[in-house]
XYZ file of C-alpha atoms in Angstrom:
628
model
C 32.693 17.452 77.902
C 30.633 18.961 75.066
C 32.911 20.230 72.572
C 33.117 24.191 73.034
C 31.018 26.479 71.070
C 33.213 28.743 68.772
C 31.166 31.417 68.783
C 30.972 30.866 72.852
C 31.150 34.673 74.622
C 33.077 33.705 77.549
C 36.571 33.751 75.141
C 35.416 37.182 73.824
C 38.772 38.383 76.049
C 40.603 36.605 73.080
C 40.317 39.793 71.550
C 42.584 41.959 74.039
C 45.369 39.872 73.186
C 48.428 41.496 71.906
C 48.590 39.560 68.553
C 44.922 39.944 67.797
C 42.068 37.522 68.472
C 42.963 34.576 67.630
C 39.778 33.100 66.324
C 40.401 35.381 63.191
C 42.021 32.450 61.846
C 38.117 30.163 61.747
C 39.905 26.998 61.031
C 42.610 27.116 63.586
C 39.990 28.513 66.364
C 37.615 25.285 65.413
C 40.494 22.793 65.387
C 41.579 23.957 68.849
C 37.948 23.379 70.089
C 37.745 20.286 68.872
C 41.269 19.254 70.627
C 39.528 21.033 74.041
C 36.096 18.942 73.656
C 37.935 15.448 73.251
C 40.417 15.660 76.114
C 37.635 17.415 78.051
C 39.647 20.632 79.096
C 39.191 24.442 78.237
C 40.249 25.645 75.111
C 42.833 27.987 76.642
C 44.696 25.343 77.998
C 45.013 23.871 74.651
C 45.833 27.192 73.326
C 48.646 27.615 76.180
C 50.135 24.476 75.480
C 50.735 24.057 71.704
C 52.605 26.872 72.221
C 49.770 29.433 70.625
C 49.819 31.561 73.729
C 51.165 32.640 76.672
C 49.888 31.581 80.083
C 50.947 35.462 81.141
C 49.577 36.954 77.835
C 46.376 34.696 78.462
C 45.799 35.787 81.902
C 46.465 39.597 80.973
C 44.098 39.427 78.245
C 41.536 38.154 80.425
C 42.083 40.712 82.981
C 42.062 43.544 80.439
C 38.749 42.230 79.254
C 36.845 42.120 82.936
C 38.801 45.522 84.091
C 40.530 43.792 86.647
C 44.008 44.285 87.691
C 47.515 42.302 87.966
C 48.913 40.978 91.258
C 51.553 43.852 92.068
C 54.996 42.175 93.127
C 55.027 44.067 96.530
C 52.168 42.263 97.434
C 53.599 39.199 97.655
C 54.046 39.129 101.222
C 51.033 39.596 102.320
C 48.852 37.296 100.899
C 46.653 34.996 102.968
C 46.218 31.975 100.712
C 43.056 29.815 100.825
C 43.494 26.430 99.527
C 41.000 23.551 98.531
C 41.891 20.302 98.664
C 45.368 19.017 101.228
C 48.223 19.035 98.959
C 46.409 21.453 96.376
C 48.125 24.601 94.695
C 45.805 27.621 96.250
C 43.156 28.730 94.095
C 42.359 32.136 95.935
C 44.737 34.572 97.985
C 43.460 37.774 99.823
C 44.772 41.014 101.181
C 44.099 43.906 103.011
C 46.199 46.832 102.450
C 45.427 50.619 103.424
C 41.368 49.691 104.020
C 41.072 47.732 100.627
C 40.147 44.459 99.878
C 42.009 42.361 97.506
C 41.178 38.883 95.830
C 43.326 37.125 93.787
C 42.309 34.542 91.489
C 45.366 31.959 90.959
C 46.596 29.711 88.352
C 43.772 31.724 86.388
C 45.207 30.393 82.996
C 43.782 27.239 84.577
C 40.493 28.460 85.504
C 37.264 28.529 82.874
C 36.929 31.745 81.415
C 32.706 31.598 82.424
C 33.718 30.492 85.956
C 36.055 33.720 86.294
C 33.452 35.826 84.559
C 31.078 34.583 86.837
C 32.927 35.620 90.342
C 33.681 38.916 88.907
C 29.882 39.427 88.536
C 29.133 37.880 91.837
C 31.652 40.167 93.224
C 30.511 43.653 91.588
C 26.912 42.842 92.247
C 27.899 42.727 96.393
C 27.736 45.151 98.974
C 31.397 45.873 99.439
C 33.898 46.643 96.961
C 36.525 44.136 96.527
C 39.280 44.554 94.059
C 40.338 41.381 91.813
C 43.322 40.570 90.170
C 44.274 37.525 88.233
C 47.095 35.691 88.414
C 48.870 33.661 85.969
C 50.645 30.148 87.779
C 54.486 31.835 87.581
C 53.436 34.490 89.248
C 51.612 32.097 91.652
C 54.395 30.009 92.093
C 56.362 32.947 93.157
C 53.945 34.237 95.394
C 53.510 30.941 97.310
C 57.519 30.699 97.432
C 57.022 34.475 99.044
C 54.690 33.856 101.182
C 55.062 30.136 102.232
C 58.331 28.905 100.300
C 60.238 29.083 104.141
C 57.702 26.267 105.724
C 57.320 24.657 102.901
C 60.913 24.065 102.280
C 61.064 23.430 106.609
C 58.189 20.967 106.099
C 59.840 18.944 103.175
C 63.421 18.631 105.044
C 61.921 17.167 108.384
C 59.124 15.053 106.873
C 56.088 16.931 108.522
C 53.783 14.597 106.418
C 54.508 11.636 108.074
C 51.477 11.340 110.637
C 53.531 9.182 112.901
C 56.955 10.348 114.529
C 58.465 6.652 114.579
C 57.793 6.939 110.796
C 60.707 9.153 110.262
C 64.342 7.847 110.154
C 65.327 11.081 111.546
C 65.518 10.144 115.236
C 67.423 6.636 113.956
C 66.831 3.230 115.866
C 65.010 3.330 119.326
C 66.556 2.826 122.818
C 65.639 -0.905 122.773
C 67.384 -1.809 119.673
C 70.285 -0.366 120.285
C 70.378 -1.640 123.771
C 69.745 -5.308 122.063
C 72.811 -4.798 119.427
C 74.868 -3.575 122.199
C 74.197 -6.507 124.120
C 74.673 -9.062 121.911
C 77.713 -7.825 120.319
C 78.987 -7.067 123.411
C 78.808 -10.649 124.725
C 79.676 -12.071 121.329
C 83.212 -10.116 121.734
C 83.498 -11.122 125.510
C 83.043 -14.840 124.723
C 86.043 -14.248 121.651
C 89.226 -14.948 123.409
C 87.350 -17.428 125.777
C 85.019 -19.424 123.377
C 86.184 -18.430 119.752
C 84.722 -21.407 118.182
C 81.148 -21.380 120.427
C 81.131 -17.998 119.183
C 80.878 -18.544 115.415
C 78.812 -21.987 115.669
C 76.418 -19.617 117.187
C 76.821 -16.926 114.396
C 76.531 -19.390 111.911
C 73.691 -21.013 113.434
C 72.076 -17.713 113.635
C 72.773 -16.504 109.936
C 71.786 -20.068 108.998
C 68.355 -20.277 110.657
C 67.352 -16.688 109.644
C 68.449 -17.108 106.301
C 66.013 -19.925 105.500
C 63.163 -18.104 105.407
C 64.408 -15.929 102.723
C 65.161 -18.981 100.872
C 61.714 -20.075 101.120
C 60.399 -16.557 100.255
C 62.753 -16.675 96.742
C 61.138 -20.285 96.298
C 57.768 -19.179 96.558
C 58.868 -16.418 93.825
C 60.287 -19.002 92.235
C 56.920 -20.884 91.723
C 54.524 -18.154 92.049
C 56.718 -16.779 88.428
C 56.684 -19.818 87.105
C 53.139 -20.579 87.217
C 52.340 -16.634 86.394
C 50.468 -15.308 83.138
C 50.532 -12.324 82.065
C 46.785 -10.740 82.900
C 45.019 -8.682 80.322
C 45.435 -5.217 79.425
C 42.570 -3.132 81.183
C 40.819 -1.368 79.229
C 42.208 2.026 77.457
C 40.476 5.429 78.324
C 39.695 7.589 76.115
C 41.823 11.287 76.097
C 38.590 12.726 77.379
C 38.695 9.741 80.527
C 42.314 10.604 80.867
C 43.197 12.346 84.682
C 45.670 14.793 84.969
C 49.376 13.437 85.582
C 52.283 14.990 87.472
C 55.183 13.923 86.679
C 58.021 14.858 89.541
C 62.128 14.612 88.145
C 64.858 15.639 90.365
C 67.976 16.382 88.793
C 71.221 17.231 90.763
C 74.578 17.368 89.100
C 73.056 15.571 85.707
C 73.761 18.346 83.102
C 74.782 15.691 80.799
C 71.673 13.918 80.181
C 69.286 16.717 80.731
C 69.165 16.914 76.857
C 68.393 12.815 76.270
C 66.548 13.557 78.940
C 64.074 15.663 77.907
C 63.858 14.080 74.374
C 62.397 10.900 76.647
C 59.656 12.534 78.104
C 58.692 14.279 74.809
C 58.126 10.863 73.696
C 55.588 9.659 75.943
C 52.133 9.317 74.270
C 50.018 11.334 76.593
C 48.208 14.522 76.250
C 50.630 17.434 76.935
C 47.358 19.447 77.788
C 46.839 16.777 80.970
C 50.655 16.800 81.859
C 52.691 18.774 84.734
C 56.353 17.713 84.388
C 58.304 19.079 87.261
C 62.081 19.693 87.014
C 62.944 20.026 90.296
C 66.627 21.926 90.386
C 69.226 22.424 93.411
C 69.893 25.774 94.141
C 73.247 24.744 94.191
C 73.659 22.998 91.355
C 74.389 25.838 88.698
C 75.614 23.638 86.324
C 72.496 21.938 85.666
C 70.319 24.526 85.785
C 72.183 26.610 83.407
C 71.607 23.035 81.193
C 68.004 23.060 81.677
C 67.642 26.808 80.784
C 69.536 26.005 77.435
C 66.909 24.046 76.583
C 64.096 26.636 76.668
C 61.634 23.996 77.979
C 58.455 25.539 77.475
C 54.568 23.608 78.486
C 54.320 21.438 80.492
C 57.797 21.709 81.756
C 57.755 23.286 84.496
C 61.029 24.286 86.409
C 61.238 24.490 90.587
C 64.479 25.222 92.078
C 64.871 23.801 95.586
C 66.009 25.759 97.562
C 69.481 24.720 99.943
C 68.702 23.108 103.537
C 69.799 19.667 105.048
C 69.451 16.673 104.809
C 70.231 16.973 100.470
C 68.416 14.061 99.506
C 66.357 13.393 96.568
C 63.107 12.474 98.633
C 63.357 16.089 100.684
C 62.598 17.525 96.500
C 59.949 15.344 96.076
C 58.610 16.290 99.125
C 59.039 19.779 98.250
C 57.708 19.602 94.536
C 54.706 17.842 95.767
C 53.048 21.105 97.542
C 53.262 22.486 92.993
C 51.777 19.253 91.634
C 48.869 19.079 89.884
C 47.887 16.159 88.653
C 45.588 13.334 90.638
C 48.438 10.973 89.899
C 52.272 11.072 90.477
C 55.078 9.588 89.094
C 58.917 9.914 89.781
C 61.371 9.856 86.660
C 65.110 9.553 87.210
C 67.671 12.026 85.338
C 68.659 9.051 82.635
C 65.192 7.015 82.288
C 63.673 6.230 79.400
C 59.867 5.236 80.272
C 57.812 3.351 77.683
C 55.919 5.606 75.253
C 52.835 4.319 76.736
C 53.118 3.908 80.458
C 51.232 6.850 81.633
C 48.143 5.737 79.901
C 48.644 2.182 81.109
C 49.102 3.258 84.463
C 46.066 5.474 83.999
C 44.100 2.612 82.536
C 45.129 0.223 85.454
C 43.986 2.412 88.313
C 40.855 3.140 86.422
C 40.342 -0.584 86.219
C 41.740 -1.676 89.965
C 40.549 -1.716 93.143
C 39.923 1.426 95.440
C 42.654 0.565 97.407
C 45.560 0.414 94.917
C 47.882 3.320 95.872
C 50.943 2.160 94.127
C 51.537 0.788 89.959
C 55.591 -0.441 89.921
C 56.870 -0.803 86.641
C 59.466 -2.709 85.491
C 63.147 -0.999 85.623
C 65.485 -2.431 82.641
C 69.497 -1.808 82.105
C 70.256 -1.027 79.056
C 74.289 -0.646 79.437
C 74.679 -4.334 80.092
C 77.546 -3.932 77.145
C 79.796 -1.464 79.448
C 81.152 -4.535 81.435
C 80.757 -7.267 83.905
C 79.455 -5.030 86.517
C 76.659 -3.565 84.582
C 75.814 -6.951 83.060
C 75.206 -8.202 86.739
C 73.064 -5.497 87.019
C 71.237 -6.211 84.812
C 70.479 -9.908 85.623
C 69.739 -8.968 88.946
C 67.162 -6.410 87.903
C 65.299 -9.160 85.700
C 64.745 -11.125 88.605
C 64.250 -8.613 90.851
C 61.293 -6.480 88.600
C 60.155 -9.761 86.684
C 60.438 -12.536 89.511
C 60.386 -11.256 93.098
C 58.562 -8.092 92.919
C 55.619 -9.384 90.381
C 55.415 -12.764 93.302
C 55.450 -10.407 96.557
C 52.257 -8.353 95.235
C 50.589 -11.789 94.147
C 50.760 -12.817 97.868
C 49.893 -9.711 99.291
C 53.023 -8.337 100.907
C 54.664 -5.891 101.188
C 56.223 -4.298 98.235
C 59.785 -2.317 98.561
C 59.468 0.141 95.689
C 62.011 1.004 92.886
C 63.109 4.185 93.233
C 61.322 5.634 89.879
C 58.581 4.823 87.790
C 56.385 4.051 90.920
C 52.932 5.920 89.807
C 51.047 6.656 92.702
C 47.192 7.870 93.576
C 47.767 11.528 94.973
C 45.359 11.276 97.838
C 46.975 7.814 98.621
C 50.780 9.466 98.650
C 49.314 12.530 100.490
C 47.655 9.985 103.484
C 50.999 8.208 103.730
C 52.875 11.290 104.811
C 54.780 10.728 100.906
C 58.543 10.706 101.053
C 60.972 10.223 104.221
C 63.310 12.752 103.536
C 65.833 11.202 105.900
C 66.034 7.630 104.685
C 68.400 7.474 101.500
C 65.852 4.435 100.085
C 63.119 6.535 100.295
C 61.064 3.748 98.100
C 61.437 0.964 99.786
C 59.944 2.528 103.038
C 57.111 4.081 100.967
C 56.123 1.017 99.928
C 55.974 -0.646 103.259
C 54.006 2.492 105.363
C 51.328 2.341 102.056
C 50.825 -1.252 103.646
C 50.431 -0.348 107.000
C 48.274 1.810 105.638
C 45.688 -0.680 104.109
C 46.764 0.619 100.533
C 48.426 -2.206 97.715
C 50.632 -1.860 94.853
C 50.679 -3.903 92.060
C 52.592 -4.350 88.918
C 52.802 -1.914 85.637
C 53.546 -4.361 82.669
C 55.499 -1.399 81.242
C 59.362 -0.579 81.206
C 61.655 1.993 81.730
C 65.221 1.457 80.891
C 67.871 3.007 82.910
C 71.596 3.499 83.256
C 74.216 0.830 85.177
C 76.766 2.654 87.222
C 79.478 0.096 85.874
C 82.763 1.558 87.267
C 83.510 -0.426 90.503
C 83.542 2.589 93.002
C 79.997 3.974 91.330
C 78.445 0.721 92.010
C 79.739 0.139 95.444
C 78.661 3.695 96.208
C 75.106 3.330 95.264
C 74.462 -0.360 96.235
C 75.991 1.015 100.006
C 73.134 3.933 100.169
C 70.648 1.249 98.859
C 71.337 -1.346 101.837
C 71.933 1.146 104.547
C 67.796 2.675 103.554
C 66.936 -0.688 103.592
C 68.587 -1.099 106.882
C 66.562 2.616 108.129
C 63.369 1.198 106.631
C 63.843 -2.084 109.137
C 64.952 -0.266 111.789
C 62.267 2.707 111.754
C 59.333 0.188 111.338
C 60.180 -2.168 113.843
C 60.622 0.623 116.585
C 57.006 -0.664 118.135
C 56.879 -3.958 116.384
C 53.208 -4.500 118.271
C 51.983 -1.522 116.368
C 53.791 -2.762 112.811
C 51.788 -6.240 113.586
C 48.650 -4.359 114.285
C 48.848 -2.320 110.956
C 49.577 -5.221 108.568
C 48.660 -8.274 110.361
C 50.706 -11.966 111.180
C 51.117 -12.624 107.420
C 52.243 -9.267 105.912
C 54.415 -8.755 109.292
C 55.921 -11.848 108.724
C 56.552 -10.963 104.855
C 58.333 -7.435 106.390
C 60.594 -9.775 107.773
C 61.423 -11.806 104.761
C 61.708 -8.902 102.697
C 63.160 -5.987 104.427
C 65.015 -7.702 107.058
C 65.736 -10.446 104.773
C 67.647 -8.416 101.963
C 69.892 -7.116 104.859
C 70.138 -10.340 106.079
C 71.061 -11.834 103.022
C 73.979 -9.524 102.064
C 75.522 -9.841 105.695
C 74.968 -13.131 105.833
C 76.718 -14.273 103.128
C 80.593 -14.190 103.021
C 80.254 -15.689 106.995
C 78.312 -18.872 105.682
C 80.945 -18.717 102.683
C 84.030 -18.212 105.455
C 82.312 -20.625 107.507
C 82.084 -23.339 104.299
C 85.667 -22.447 103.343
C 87.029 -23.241 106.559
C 85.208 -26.636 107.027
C 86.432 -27.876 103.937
C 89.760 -27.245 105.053
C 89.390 -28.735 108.051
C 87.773 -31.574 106.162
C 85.305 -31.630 108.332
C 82.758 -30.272 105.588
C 81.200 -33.571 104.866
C 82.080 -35.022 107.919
C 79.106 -37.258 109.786
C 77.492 -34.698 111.923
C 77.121 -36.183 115.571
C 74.056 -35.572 117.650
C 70.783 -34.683 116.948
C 71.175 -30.747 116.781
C 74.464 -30.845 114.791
C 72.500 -32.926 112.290
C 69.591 -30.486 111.913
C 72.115 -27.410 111.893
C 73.985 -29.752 108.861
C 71.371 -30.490 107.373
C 69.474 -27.441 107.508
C 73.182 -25.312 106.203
C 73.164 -27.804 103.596
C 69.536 -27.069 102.309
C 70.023 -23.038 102.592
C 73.140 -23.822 100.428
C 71.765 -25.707 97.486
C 67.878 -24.078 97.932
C 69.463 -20.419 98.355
C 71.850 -20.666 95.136
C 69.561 -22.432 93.088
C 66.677 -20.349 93.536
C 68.127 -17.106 92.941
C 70.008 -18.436 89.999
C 67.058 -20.254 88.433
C 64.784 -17.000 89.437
C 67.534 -14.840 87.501
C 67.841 -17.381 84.566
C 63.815 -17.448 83.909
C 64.189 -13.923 83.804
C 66.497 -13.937 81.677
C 65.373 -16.075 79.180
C 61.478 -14.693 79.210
C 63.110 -11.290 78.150
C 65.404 -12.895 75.758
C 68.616 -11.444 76.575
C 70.690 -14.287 75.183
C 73.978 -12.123 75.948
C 73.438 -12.467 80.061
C 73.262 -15.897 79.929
C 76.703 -17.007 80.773
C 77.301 -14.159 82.997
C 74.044 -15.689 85.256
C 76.844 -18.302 86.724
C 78.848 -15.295 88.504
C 76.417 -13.977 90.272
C 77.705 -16.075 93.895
C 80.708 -13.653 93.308
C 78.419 -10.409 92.672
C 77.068 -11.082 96.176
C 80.529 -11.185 97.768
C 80.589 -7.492 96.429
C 76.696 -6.863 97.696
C 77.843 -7.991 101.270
C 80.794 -5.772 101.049
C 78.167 -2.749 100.794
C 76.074 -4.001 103.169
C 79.102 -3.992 105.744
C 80.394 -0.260 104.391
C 76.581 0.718 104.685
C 76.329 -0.784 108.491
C 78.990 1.402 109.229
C 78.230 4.727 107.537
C 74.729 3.955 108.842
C 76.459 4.666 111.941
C 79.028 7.429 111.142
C 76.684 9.831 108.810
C 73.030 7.834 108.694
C 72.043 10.779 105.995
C 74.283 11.001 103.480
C 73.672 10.845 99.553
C 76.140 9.108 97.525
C 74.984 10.629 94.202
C 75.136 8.251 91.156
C 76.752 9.384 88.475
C 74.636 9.455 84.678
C 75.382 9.860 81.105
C 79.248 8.312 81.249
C 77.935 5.308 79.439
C 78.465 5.122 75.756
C 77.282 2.272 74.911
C 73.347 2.388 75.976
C 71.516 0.611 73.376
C 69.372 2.820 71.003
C 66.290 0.129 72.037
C 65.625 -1.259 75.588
C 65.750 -4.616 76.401
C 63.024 -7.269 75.026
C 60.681 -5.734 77.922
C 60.524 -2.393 76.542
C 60.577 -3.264 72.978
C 57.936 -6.260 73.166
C 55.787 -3.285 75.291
C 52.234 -4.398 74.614
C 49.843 -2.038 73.365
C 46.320 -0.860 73.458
């Protein structure tokens, strides 16, 4: 974009504002047109932004200048909107009242001042007489809430964007599989009183022969992190290059850390001019919205209260918030994240740089609380590998990738095509990730951090590790309700890798106190290292003994390299307890198999901001970020 003429006519309306026209002041005027030139946007959205002006007082002053009119509040509901692009904020609304013709011009802060001169002039040099009013975006956002805030809010609470009906976890698992559970537990508890020990050889056998596949997934992680490099930075855009970013951050009950909060996000290098950070607020959470207010947030904060309806989950706000957005990327931020300064314009730079078909940049997700206890240090091991180890490996070899639950940045269009969020599945990333697959879209890797907040009291954890495994255990069970289809949409090796990955967590965590009961009670027996006899006791023996040493070591030595590349020195010894951390993982996996079954839908909100001991810097990640 050229840089904007001063002198240029079209911001003549500058003049009907209330404080005078602002390009009395030559220097100021000419600095804020040289802002608007380099980062390619008007110079009233500069103006808007730093604060100079307000959108309202913008769009007043414009309408004073033309002779046009404001959009009067009993209006509201009945306006016809008319919008561009799927997922766009209107541009234009219409009405008809008493004979007359109304057009509204939305968002008009938003709008080039030439391109609204020139429909005005269009408009008065017609045939008919049409009156115009412009409308500044809070009174837009209010008039869409009017008009359209009831389906909106109906189409975000029963996922109306999902183009497939198996592809919501609203209806739960098909007839089939629970005709298969049924069956097999049913003749596993038959056999019990009969056949106690045929019963759990079987089990065991079972657990033991699905289980090795996930060992051999974490061993090709294993290798495939050993043997990575870290690739090149692409190359930065320039502020003018830079595309408009939405940021979406649901808060509920997080008064506490709306403060810190909001301090992070000031931080991040990008141009405020090109930002829309969305709030999103519960109606019913008055407590944190009375937080927010105190803050008197003003551009590009923006603040959307969602309204009350079931289910209460943090995707149905996303959902919600995404009908506001503007930007052509997305992002999710969690109430007590602390992204890297730079990660929007890495992200920005990556897509720029990547293939048409990446949807999805992960970064890396860092604990920073390690100090508040064992708990939280396990945590944070277990994200190293998980964000630096598995997740970098499963993009490498092209399968599917289960999403964190923030910092995922995602191409608009590409969100919009995958039906975005599952309102009724409490891992809402994880299944994301998996239907952009299906979808022919990747995700790769954002070599950029954001460090977050352990829950490090016991009953915390257990409560957010159990709605973790029971969406993993929706994601499975939603996606495999016409397995033929999931096979046709990702083909034999990325249907396999839904196996190892999503089925395979689940696996894993249920898996693992039988094999240890099952190892306990041999080696009381003595019968542990006992001669197997027969040639299918050996292979079961042999292949137990394999997932045993193979299924530690990996994950330890995957944790450990993880470890060490970010130099956390302090998790080292606590790397050798993490056999017992997955005693308490299996114990959420078994409380989330049975709430999956008593209330599928409910949100066990984590609790932020009780940590006092979150370092002032994030781990070596963050603070080793590179930079352009």
């Amino acid at each position: 974009m050229i840089p904007p003429r001063t002198d240029d006519p079209a911001y003549d309306f500058l003049a009907f504002v209330e404080s005078g026209d602002l390009r009395g002041d030559e220097d100021a005027w000419r600095a804020v047109c040289a802002r608007a030139g380099a980062l390619g946007v008007e110079p009233s959205r500069v103006l808007v932004t730093s604060g100079r002006i307000a959108a309202a007082d913008l769009v007043a002053a414009l309408a004073r200048h033309h002779g046009l009119g404001h959009l009067d509040r009993a209006e509201l509901g009945r306006l016809v909107f008319h919008p561009g692009e799927a997922g766009a904020l209107p541009r234009f609304a219409t009405a008809v009242d008493r004979g007359n013709a109304f057009l509204h011009i939305l968002d008009a802060e938003r709008i080039p001042p030439r391109d609204i001169e020139g429909i005005v002039a269009r408009l008065r040099a017609g045939p008919g007489r049409i009156r115009v009013s412009l409308v500044d975006s809070a009174t837009l956002r209010q008039a869409v809430l009017a008009s359209h805030g009831g389906r909106l809010l109906k189409a975000a609470a029963s996922g109306a964007r999902l183009r497939r009906a198996e592809s919501c976890a609203r209806d739960g698992p098909a007839i089939w599989q629970v005709v298969v559970i049924a069956t097999l537990a049913g003749l596993a508890l038959g056999a019990l009183p009969f056949a106690a020990g045929l019963v759990a050889t079987l089990a065991a056998g079972a657990f033991t022969l699905g289980f090795f596949p996930v060992v051999a997934l974490r061993l090709a992680a294993l290798v495939a992190s050993i043997a990575r490099r870290r690739p090149p930075l692409p190359p930065p855009l320039a502020d003018h290059d830079l595309p408009h970013y939405t940021l979406l951050v649901p808060l509920y009950r997080e008064a506490r850390v709306v403060a810190d909060l909001a301090r992070a996000l000031r931080l991040i290098d990008y141009p405020p001019e090109k930002l829309d950070v969305k709030l999103l607020l519960e109606a019913s959470d008055a407590e944190t919205r009375a937080a927010v207010a105190a803050l008197e947030l003003g551009p590009p904060f923006e603040i959307l209260i969602v309204p009350d309806l079931h289910p209460r989950t943090k995707p149905k706000a996303l959902d919600y918030a995404l009908a506001f957005s503007r930007g052509d990327l997305v992002t999710v931020f969690d109430a007590e994240d602390v992204p890297a300064p730079g990660q929007l314009r890495l992200a920005a730079a990556a897509f720029a740089a990547g293939p048409a078909d990446l949807a999805c940049l992960q970064a890396r997700l860092a604990i920073d609380n390690a100090a508040d206890g064992w708990l939280a240090r396990q945590f944070a091991i277990e994200y190293l590998a998980l964000f630096d180890g598995l997740l970098p490996a499963l993009s490498a070899l092209g399968l599917p990738v289960p999403l964190g639950g923030t910092s995922n940045h995602f191409r608009k269009a590409a969100l919009l095509r995958a039906g975005a969020w599952d309102p009724f599945n409490v891992t809402e990333d994880a299944d994301l990730g998996v239907r952009l697959a299906r979808l022919g879209w990747t995700t790769a890797m954002l070599d950029s951090t954001t460090s977050e907040e352990a829950p490090f009291r016991p009953l915390g954890w257990l409560r957010q590790r159990t709605r973790w495994l029971k969406g993993w255990m929706q994601t499975y069970a939603v996606h495999m309700r016409r397995p033929g289809r999931l096979l046709a949409d990702l083909g034999l090796w990325r249907f396999l890798g839904f196996h190892l990955v999503i089925g395979g967590q689940v696996l894993s965590a249920l898996a693992h106190p039988v094999f240890f009961a099952w190892l306990v009670l041999q080696a009381a027996s003595g019968e542990l290292l006992a001669p197997p006899e027969g040639i299918v006791a050996s292979a079961f023996w042999w292949l137990a003994a394999v997932n045993l040493v193979l299924g530690y070591a990996t994950a330890v030595v995957l944790a450990l390299l993880a470890i060490l590349r970010a130099r956390c020195w302090r998790l080292l010894p606590s790397a050798v307890f993490m056999p017992l951390y997955w005693l308490l993982v299996s114990l959420a996996a078994y409380r989330a198999l049975w709430q999956l079954v008593r209330d599928p839908f409910l949100w066990e909100k984590t609790e932020h901001g009780i940590s006092r001991r979150r370092t002032t810097a994030a781990p070596r990640p963050h603070t080793s970020e590179r930079r352009f």
